[in-house]
Structure formats: structure tokens, C-alpha cells
Tab-separated table of C-alpha atoms in Angstrom:
chain	number	residue	atom	x	y	z
A	1	MET	CA	0.000	0.000	0.000
A	2	PRO	CA	1.178	3.592	-0.589
A	3	HIS	CA	2.900	5.506	2.168
A	4	SER	CA	3.910	9.080	2.881
A	5	SER	CA	7.096	10.449	1.382
A	6	GLY	CA	6.897	13.570	3.527
A	7	GLY	CA	5.275	16.956	3.307
A	8	GLY	CA	5.105	20.436	4.737
A	9	SER	CA	2.990	23.496	5.399
A	10	HIS	CA	3.159	27.255	5.687
A	11	GLY	CA	5.401	28.143	8.634
A	12	GLY	CA	5.658	24.503	9.679
A	13	GLY	CA	8.599	23.361	7.599
A	14	SER	CA	8.896	20.079	5.760
A	15	HIS	CA	8.686	16.665	7.372
A	16	GLY	CA	9.861	13.232	6.406
A	17	GLY	CA	7.730	10.322	5.293
A	18	HIS	CA	7.293	6.772	6.562
A	19	HIS	CA	9.487	4.533	4.504
A	20	GLY	CA	9.164	1.696	4.830
A	21	GLY	CA	28.282	-25.329	6.965
A	22	SER	CA	29.085	-27.621	4.936
A	23	HIS	CA	26.633	-30.453	4.086
A	24	TYR	CA	29.166	-32.968	2.998
A	25	SER	CA	29.643	-36.195	4.935
A	26	GLY	CA	32.973	-36.076	6.674
A	27	TYR	CA	35.552	-38.566	5.445
A	28	ARG	CA	39.238	-39.176	5.557
A	29	SER	CA	41.223	-40.452	2.607
A	30	ASN	CA	44.491	-42.425	2.634
A	31	SER	CA	46.485	-43.471	-0.398
A	32	TYR	CA	48.045	-46.927	-0.508
A	33	SER	CA	50.709	-48.371	-2.741
A	34	HIS	CA	52.411	-51.741	-2.599
A	35	ARG	CA	55.376	-50.119	-0.872
A	36	SER	CA	53.248	-48.787	1.999
A	37	ALA	CA	51.089	-51.832	2.605
A	38	THR	CA	52.277	-52.178	6.210
A	39	SER	CA	51.235	-48.665	7.277
A	40	ARG	CA	49.056	-48.313	10.369
A	41	ARG	CA	45.654	-46.610	10.284
A	42	ARG	CA	43.261	-45.498	12.986
A	43	THR	CA	39.763	-46.627	12.021
A	44	SER	CA	36.286	-45.865	13.290
A	45	TYR	CA	33.924	-48.628	14.291
A	46	HIS	CA	31.016	-47.096	12.334
A	47	THR	CA	32.867	-46.356	9.070
A	48	ARG	CA	33.048	-48.314	5.866
A	49	ARG	CA	36.004	-48.713	3.565
A	50	TYR	CA	35.856	-47.670	-0.080
A	51	VAL	CA	38.446	-48.010	-2.803
A	52	TYR	CA	39.210	-46.128	-6.014
A	53	TYR	CA	42.224	-46.247	-8.321
A	54	HIS	CA	44.469	-43.388	-9.296
A	55	ARG	CA	47.274	-44.189	-11.746
A	56	ASN	CA	46.689	-47.892	-11.124
A	57	THR	CA	47.239	-47.410	-7.397
A	58	PRO	CA	44.465	-48.371	-4.982
A	59	ASN	CA	43.324	-45.538	-2.723
A	60	TYR	CA	41.158	-46.249	0.291
A	61	VAL	CA	38.588	-43.856	1.741
A	62	TYR	CA	36.922	-44.317	5.104
A	63	ALA	CA	33.466	-42.769	5.360
A	64	GLY	CA	29.978	-43.500	6.579
A	65	SER	CA	27.733	-46.045	4.947
A	66	ASP	CA	25.750	-43.165	3.370
A	67	PHE	CA	28.857	-41.676	1.733
A	68	LYS	CA	27.796	-40.184	-1.618
A	69	PRO	CA	30.518	-38.027	-3.191
A	70	GLY	CA	29.746	-35.632	-5.994
A	71	PHE	CA	26.257	-34.579	-6.983
A	72	THR	CA	23.163	-35.522	-4.997
A	73	VAL	CA	19.620	-34.199	-5.138
A	74	PHE	CA	19.940	-32.554	-1.732
A	75	LYS	CA	23.233	-30.813	-2.594
A	76	VAL	CA	21.897	-29.534	-5.917
A	77	LEU	CA	18.732	-28.191	-4.255
A	78	PHE	CA	20.873	-26.506	-1.597
A	79	ILE	CA	22.900	-24.694	-4.287
A	80	ILE	CA	19.705	-23.674	-6.116
A	81	ILE	CA	18.340	-22.171	-2.899
A	82	ILE	CA	21.575	-20.226	-2.346
A	83	LEU	CA	21.512	-18.891	-5.918
A	84	ALA	CA	17.843	-17.922	-5.606
A	85	ALA	CA	18.589	-15.995	-2.404
A	86	GLY	CA	21.521	-14.277	-4.118
A	87	PHE	CA	19.420	-13.188	-7.118
A	88	PHE	CA	16.678	-11.953	-4.781
A	89	LEU	CA	19.135	-9.775	-2.834
A	90	LEU	CA	20.760	-8.595	-6.072
A	91	ARG	CA	17.402	-7.550	-7.474
A	92	ARG	CA	16.673	-5.589	-4.315
A	93	ALA	CA	20.101	-3.932	-4.458
A	94	ILE	CA	19.674	-2.674	-8.037
A	95	PRO	CA	17.319	0.355	-8.171
A	96	HIS	CA	14.382	-0.474	-10.409
A	97	VAL	CA	10.626	-0.097	-10.692
A	98	PRO	CA	8.517	-2.933	-12.141
A	99	LYS	CA	7.204	-2.370	-15.630
A	100	TYR	CA	3.517	-1.691	-16.083
A	101	SER	CA	1.197	-0.441	-18.808
A	102	ASP	CA	-0.096	2.873	-17.382
A	103	HIS	CA	2.575	5.577	-17.582
A	104	LYS	CA	0.195	8.512	-17.753
A	105	ILE	CA	1.244	11.506	-15.658
A	106	VAL	CA	-1.747	12.975	-13.828
A	107	ILE	CA	-2.010	16.734	-13.237
A	108	LYS	CA	-5.264	17.934	-11.674
A	109	ASP	CA	-5.482	21.564	-10.607
A	110	GLU	CA	-8.663	21.797	-8.522
A	111	VAL	CA	-7.699	25.043	-6.806
A	112	ASN	CA	-6.404	26.918	-9.878
A	113	VAL	CA	-2.865	27.343	-8.588
A	114	ILE	CA	-0.963	26.022	-11.639
A	115	GLY	CA	-0.177	28.795	-14.095
A	116	ASN	CA	1.063	26.687	-17.036
A	117	LYS	CA	1.187	22.871	-17.132
A	118	ASP	CA	3.768	23.042	-19.914
A	119	ASP	CA	6.281	24.435	-17.404
A	120	ILE	CA	5.831	21.418	-15.145
A	121	MET	CA	5.308	18.523	-17.547
A	122	PRO	CA	8.869	18.379	-19.050
A	123	GLU	CA	10.420	17.981	-15.600
A	124	LEU	CA	7.921	15.311	-14.592
A	125	GLU	CA	8.547	13.408	-17.830
A	126	ALA	CA	12.337	13.612	-17.378
A	127	PHE	CA	12.001	12.193	-13.871
A	128	GLN	CA	9.748	9.409	-15.138
A	129	LYS	CA	12.118	8.507	-17.975
A	130	LYS	CA	15.124	8.173	-15.670
A	131	THR	CA	13.527	6.403	-12.715
A	132	GLY	CA	10.476	4.586	-14.092
A	133	ILE	CA	8.339	6.260	-11.432
A	134	THR	CA	5.295	8.177	-12.653
A	135	PRO	CA	4.948	11.490	-10.772
A	136	SER	CA	1.576	13.199	-10.486
A	137	ILE	CA	0.382	16.537	-9.112
A	138	ILE	CA	-3.051	17.252	-7.593
A	139	THR	CA	-4.047	20.549	-6.001
A	140	ILE	CA	-7.139	20.902	-3.790
A	141	PRO	CA	-8.708	23.509	-1.529
A	142	ASN	CA	-8.041	23.142	2.221
A	143	GLU	CA	-11.743	22.708	2.888
A	144	LYS	CA	-11.815	19.490	0.873
A	145	TRP	CA	-9.661	17.532	3.297
A	146	MET	CA	-10.218	19.504	6.507
A	147	SER	CA	-13.922	18.732	6.537
A	148	GLY	CA	-13.527	14.942	6.697
A	149	TYR	CA	-9.907	14.013	7.471
A	150	ALA	CA	-7.641	14.430	10.455
A	151	SER	CA	-4.677	15.309	8.250
A	152	LEU	CA	-3.705	15.906	4.648
A	153	GLU	CA	-1.703	12.661	4.781
A	154	ASP	CA	-4.893	10.670	5.341
A	155	TYR	CA	-6.556	12.417	2.430
A	156	ALA	CA	-3.525	11.881	0.163
A	157	TYR	CA	-3.604	8.157	0.980
A	158	ASP	CA	-7.250	7.806	-0.049
A	159	ARG	CA	-6.709	9.981	-3.101
A	160	TYR	CA	-3.828	7.779	-4.235
A	161	LEU	CA	-6.019	4.676	-3.988
A	162	SER	CA	-8.800	6.336	-5.953
A	163	GLU	CA	-6.498	7.627	-8.714
A	164	PHE	CA	-4.133	4.674	-9.207
A	165	SER	CA	-4.442	0.908	-9.122
A	166	ASP	CA	-0.693	0.235	-8.867
A	167	GLU	CA	2.182	0.956	-6.482
A	168	MET	CA	4.411	2.761	-8.979
A	169	HIS	CA	3.218	6.390	-8.758
A	170	TRP	CA	4.441	9.301	-6.696
A	171	LEU	CA	1.604	11.667	-5.898
A	172	ILE	CA	2.125	15.227	-4.637
A	173	VAL	CA	-1.040	16.719	-3.100
A	174	TYR	CA	-1.011	20.486	-2.516
A	175	SER	CA	-3.778	22.443	-0.782
A	176	GLN	CA	-4.512	26.067	0.013
A	177	PRO	CA	-7.652	28.137	0.757
A	178	ASP	CA	-10.327	28.069	-1.894
A	179	ILE	CA	-10.051	31.841	-2.267
A	180	LYS	CA	-6.715	32.551	-3.898
A	181	GLN	CA	-4.567	34.936	-1.858
A	182	SER	CA	-1.479	36.767	-2.987
A	183	LYS	CA	0.797	35.234	-0.326
A	184	ARG	CA	-0.833	31.798	-0.372
A	185	MET	CA	-1.392	31.749	3.379
A	186	TYR	CA	-2.217	28.435	5.083
A	187	TRP	CA	-0.955	26.101	2.382
A	188	TYR	CA	-0.124	22.459	2.900
A	189	TRP	CA	1.368	19.675	0.829
A	190	GLU	CA	1.944	15.939	1.187
A	191	GLY	CA	3.728	13.286	-0.880
A	192	MET	CA	2.388	9.737	-1.247
A	193	GLN	CA	4.479	7.066	-2.971
A	194	GLY	CA	3.661	3.489	-3.961
A	195	ASP	CA	5.532	0.624	-2.343
A	196	ASN	CA	7.206	-0.364	-5.613
A	197	THR	CA	8.983	2.993	-5.773
A	198	ASP	CA	10.930	2.456	-2.528
A	199	ASN	CA	13.817	0.767	-4.314
A	200	VAL	CA	14.518	3.992	-6.261
A	201	LEU	CA	12.845	6.782	-4.318
A	202	THR	CA	14.604	6.229	-1.007
A	203	SER	CA	14.094	8.274	2.139
A	204	SER	CA	17.329	10.200	1.551
A	205	TYR	CA	16.153	11.401	-1.888
A	206	THR	CA	12.677	12.325	-0.679
A	207	LYS	CA	14.251	14.248	2.197
A	208	HIS	CA	16.221	16.434	-0.244
A	209	PHE	CA	13.164	16.949	-2.425
A	210	ASN	CA	10.995	17.887	0.568
A	211	SER	CA	13.510	20.448	1.800
A	212	LEU	CA	13.806	22.087	-1.614
A	213	PHE	CA	10.074	22.114	-2.332
A	214	GLN	CA	9.299	23.547	1.095
A	215	ALA	CA	11.995	26.222	0.716
A	216	TYR	CA	10.718	27.352	-2.717
A	217	LEU	CA	7.140	27.602	-1.478
A	218	SER	CA	8.237	29.463	1.650
A	219	ASP	CA	10.156	31.973	-0.504
A	220	ASN	CA	6.897	32.771	-2.342
A	221	GLU	CA	8.059	31.169	-5.557
A	222	SER	CA	5.198	30.268	-7.866
A	223	PHE	CA	3.848	26.757	-7.562
A	224	ASP	CA	4.977	25.973	-11.119
A	225	THR	CA	8.537	27.111	-10.385
A	226	SER	CA	8.680	25.248	-7.065
A	227	VAL	CA	7.633	21.970	-8.662
A	228	ALA	CA	9.875	22.344	-11.725
A	229	ARG	CA	13.027	23.241	-9.787
A	230	SER	CA	12.524	20.557	-7.158
A	231	PHE	CA	12.011	17.790	-9.710
A	232	ASN	CA	14.878	19.053	-11.851
A	233	TYR	CA	17.266	18.793	-8.907
A	234	LEU	CA	16.025	15.329	-7.987
A	235	THR	CA	16.277	14.018	-11.564
A	236	ASN	CA	19.846	15.256	-11.931
A	237	ASN	CA	21.020	13.849	-8.598
A	238	ILE	CA	19.127	10.594	-8.160
A	239	SER	CA	21.259	7.544	-8.913
A	240	MET	CA	20.112	4.344	-10.567
A	241	ALA	CA	23.338	2.510	-9.642
A	242	PRO	CA	23.272	-0.010	-6.778
A	243	ASP	CA	24.821	0.822	-3.433
A	244	PRO	CA	28.102	-1.160	-3.097
A	245	VAL	CA	27.173	-2.090	0.471
A	246	ASP	CA	23.986	-3.785	-0.742
A	247	LEU	CA	26.005	-5.897	-3.194
A	248	ILE	CA	28.136	-7.586	-0.516
A	249	ALA	CA	25.520	-10.150	0.554
A	250	PRO	CA	24.566	-11.400	-2.946
A	251	ILE	CA	28.211	-11.561	-4.036
A	252	LEU	CA	29.110	-13.681	-1.001
A	253	LEU	CA	26.201	-16.013	-1.708
A	254	PHE	CA	27.269	-16.407	-5.344
A	255	LEU	CA	30.873	-17.154	-4.313
A	256	PHE	CA	29.677	-19.726	-1.781
A	257	ALA	CA	27.522	-21.430	-4.419
A	258	VAL	CA	30.433	-21.496	-6.894
A	259	ILE	CA	32.771	-23.023	-4.292
A	260	LEU	CA	30.225	-25.735	-3.467
A	261	LEU	CA	29.686	-26.443	-7.168
A	262	ILE	CA	33.434	-26.725	-7.842
A	263	ARG	CA	33.883	-29.004	-4.838
A	264	MET	CA	31.031	-31.272	-5.874
A	265	THR	CA	32.357	-31.449	-9.450
A	266	TYR	CA	35.832	-32.311	-8.182
A	267	HIS	CA	34.485	-35.095	-5.957
A	268	ALA	CA	32.240	-36.385	-8.738
A	269	VAL	CA	35.257	-36.722	-11.060
A	270	LYS	CA	37.704	-37.994	-8.437
A	271	TYR	CA	35.365	-40.612	-6.968
A	272	ARG	CA	33.437	-41.492	-10.110
A	273	LYS	CA	34.532	-45.174	-9.861
A	274	ILE	CA	34.646	-45.507	-6.079
A	275	ALA	CA	33.167	-48.682	-4.628
A	276	PRO	CA	33.132	-50.589	-1.333
A	277	ALA	CA	36.470	-52.325	-0.862
A	278	PRO	CA	36.199	-56.129	-1.091
A	279	PRO	CA	37.180	-58.175	1.999
A	280	GLY	CA	40.916	-58.769	2.262
A	281	SER	CA	41.804	-56.354	-0.540
A	282	ASP	CA	44.301	-54.480	1.634
A	283	THR	CA	47.612	-56.306	2.284
A	284	ASP	CA	47.978	-54.678	5.711
A	285	GLU	CA	46.907	-57.220	8.325
A	286	TYR	CA	45.912	-54.434	10.720
A	287	THR	CA	43.475	-52.849	8.295
A	288	SER	CA	39.811	-53.567	8.935
A	289	ILE	CA	37.932	-55.848	6.541
A	290	LEU	CA	34.453	-54.906	5.372
A	291	GLN	CA	31.870	-57.512	6.263
A	292	ASP	CA	28.276	-56.391	5.862
A	293	GLY	CA	29.113	-52.899	7.082
A	294	ASN	CA	30.945	-54.099	10.234
A	295	GLU	CA	34.670	-54.420	10.799
A	296	SER	CA	36.531	-57.632	11.712
A	297	PHE	CA	40.231	-58.388	11.880
A	298	PRO	CA	42.402	-61.452	11.131
A	299	ALA	CA	43.655	-63.482	14.037
A	300	TYR	CA	46.976	-62.298	15.384
A	301	ASP	CA	49.917	-64.717	15.477
A	302	PRO	CA	52.571	-63.324	17.851
A	303	ASN	CA	55.122	-66.016	16.916
A	304	LYS	CA	55.092	-64.824	13.335
A	305	TYR	CA	56.202	-61.315	14.244
A	306	LEU	CA	58.630	-62.489	16.918
A	307	ASN	CA	60.246	-64.837	14.409
A	308	THR	CA	60.452	-62.033	11.902
A	309	TYR	CA	62.115	-59.825	14.478
A	310	SER	CA	64.757	-62.468	15.252
A	311	GLY	CA	65.668	-62.794	11.616
A	312	GLY	CA	63.663	-65.948	10.977
A	313	ALA	CA	65.170	-68.076	13.754
A	314	ALA	CA	61.970	-69.534	15.100
A	315	ASP	CA	63.703	-71.810	17.623
A	316	SER	CA	65.648	-68.939	19.215
A	317	MET	CA	62.557	-67.116	20.420
A	318	PRO	CA	60.069	-68.720	22.823
A	319	SER	CA	56.397	-68.528	22.023
A	320	LEU	CA	54.282	-66.200	24.135
A	321	ASP	CA	51.823	-69.037	24.495
A	322	GLY	CA	54.422	-71.010	26.402
A	323	LEU	CA	55.111	-68.261	28.917
A	324	ALA	CA	53.185	-68.710	32.132
A	325	PRO	CA	52.594	-65.598	34.208
A	326	THR	CA	54.558	-65.559	37.457
A	327	ALA	CA	52.872	-65.223	40.769
A	328	ASP	CA	54.129	-61.697	41.353
A	329	THR	CA	52.856	-60.354	38.043
A	330	SER	CA	50.712	-57.335	38.820
A	331	ASN	CA	47.322	-56.738	37.253
A	332	SER	CA	48.661	-53.852	35.156
A	333	GLU	CA	51.364	-56.080	33.587
A	334	ARG	CA	49.153	-58.961	32.563
A	335	LEU	CA	48.494	-59.402	28.867
A	336	VAL	CA	45.109	-58.750	27.314
A	337	ASN	CA	43.879	-59.312	23.772
A	338	CYS	CA	42.439	-56.511	21.629
A	339	GLN	CA	38.820	-57.237	20.800
A	340	TYR	CA	39.273	-55.743	17.336
A	341	CYS	CA	42.635	-56.933	15.987
A	342	GLY	CA	43.441	-59.728	18.453
A	343	CYS	CA	46.875	-58.342	19.346
A	344	SER	CA	48.223	-58.802	22.882
A	345	PHE	CA	49.344	-55.910	25.047
A	346	THR	CA	49.621	-55.059	28.743
A	347	ALA	CA	46.497	-54.276	30.714
A	348	LYS	CA	47.838	-50.902	31.837
A	349	GLN	CA	47.372	-49.578	28.278
A	350	ASP	CA	43.900	-48.265	27.573
A	351	ARG	CA	44.381	-48.435	23.788
A	352	CYS	CA	45.700	-51.138	21.518
A	353	PRO	CA	49.218	-50.140	20.337
A	354	PHE	CA	48.583	-51.832	16.994
A	355	CYS	CA	45.162	-50.594	15.829
A	356	ASN	CA	44.696	-47.790	18.382
A	357	ALA	CA	41.282	-49.154	19.364
A	358	LYS	CA	40.060	-48.151	22.800
A	359	ARG	CA	39.499	-51.003	25.277
């Protein structure tokens, strides 16, 4: 609905108007070659293992069972929403008035105060051509609004609704006594602008116009001259370029959408042939094996690693199975088996030194 852009009166001065994280599943990637098959990895109990090949080298990725790299419906919709918000803010930042069919400038002089409409019309047309806002001038006697309205603003609001069916006009209502006096005593004026003009006709511009129009009328300039000079100043100084501050938000949204799009494209290309790793595909015996989404580990043979340590002399190293704990062995020094990898370690350790699983 229309709203006041400000006004003024004789001896009262002018017054202002009433203007109105990332959504990607977390994962960790490790690259394996045949030379690094014995590397250790910390794994999560609720992750699954995936494999893809880069230059004929298997690469393993640990992620959740719902891991979907690249493009998904949800991610694409999220980017569309971000772009839509960016275009909405950009449209608001760029001064514009919606196009419509009725561009007729209305001038109605009901109190016979306009000397020559030809002196006013060129300035109103120049303002309309630059801004897209259709200005209109209506003059009335004071008695017309004082008899049924509390203020000229209330009358101007109703008059706007009766004259125009859109929100793209700027109406200036001027009133003075029905009997024309030489000094135009007791005059009033009020501006009423449609909501669709706010993007161009901001409060700062209407404030300058109000001050000029009020000053010309107070200096006893003719009504024609006051209107023409005020609109001429406004047309020459109003800017149709966006405020740089208003462009920050849409630019940031566009950059964010581009970054997400590049990241999704990169993942879609990189992991285009990724698949769940088959059981036993990794040569590292401490790497978890995928079995129906759960992890299991091969049985641990301590003699094998002890024999390897001694250079292959199996008879020179006793088996741990043949060692009986002594009576003075404390509880913290007894051996326990890891429930995940089966390795043996002392009870005083709260994590397995081989697979780093917590007891």
C-alpha cells in the first residue's frame, strides 16, 4: 500500500515520510601403494572402507555407509536455494521499478494554482524517464480535506487509492484556501508514494526533495517554479546505480555457491569409480575388513612377528603361548587381547598399540 514520502505546510517546515556449513559427509582419505602396505591406520567402528584407483594405485577412503561423493539431489537443491537468495538480494540492491502499462502523468489543478502545465510537464517526464516512477500533481482547496480528514496525509492516501491501481506512482497533493490569496497563506502539501517505488525513491532522496520544495514555497516562488526546480534537482542527482554495500551479501552467496559447485564437481570426477572395498583387498593385516558394514580383523599370530624380528630363527625365540605368568605379576602387567585386531598388550594400556582401538 502507498505511504507518505513527507510533506510540509506554511510556517511549519517540511517533514519526512514513513518509509518503509558444509553439508558434505565427513571422510578421511588415505592413499596406498604396494610399498606402503604395512602402514598403520586409525579406524572408526562405524565407518566403511571404499576403494578407487588413481594411476593404477588403490586408494582407500573411510566414510559412513551413506557416503555419496559428488552430486546428490539434496546438494543440488541446496545450491539452487543459495543462488535464488543471491538473485533476490541482487534484485533488491539494483534500483528499479517494475514495468507496467499505465505511464500517464496525472495533473489535476482543482484550486487553480498552476499557471502553465507546460512548465511542469517536461520535468515530470524527465524524472519518469530516468527512474520509471510516474509522478503526479493534484491541487485541492483546504476545505476538501479539513472537513472529513484528520490530516492531509490521510486524504492523500485515499486519493492515491482512488487515482491509481498500482504501487508505482508518486503523488504530490497540494492544498490552500479556496479563495486565492497573494501570499498563499495556510498552504499544505503531502507526498504519497507506492511501495514499488521504494527501491529507487529512497528516504534520503525524498528528504532532499521535501527540503527544496518547502523552501521554494516558503520563498513565495510560484507553484509551477517550485515543482519544476525541485524535480529538476532530484532528476539530476538521483542515482540508478546499486549501493556497493547492498552488493556484498549477494556476491558472497554467489561465491559460496560457486565453491560448493566446484567441490562437488571435483568429488564427482575424483570418486566417479569408487566402490566398497572387497574383503581382504588391503595387504595390511591391521586394516579392517568390510563384512556387511561391520569391521573384523584377522587373528593375530605373535610367533610370526617375533620370528620375523629375530631374523627368521623360530627356535631362538620362545612362544608367548608357552610363557606362564609368574605369581608376582601385577594386574597392570598382565596381557590382554584386543577385541578388534586380536593383538596382545599389557592391561595398563587403555588403547591397543597396533590398531589404536580403545578397550
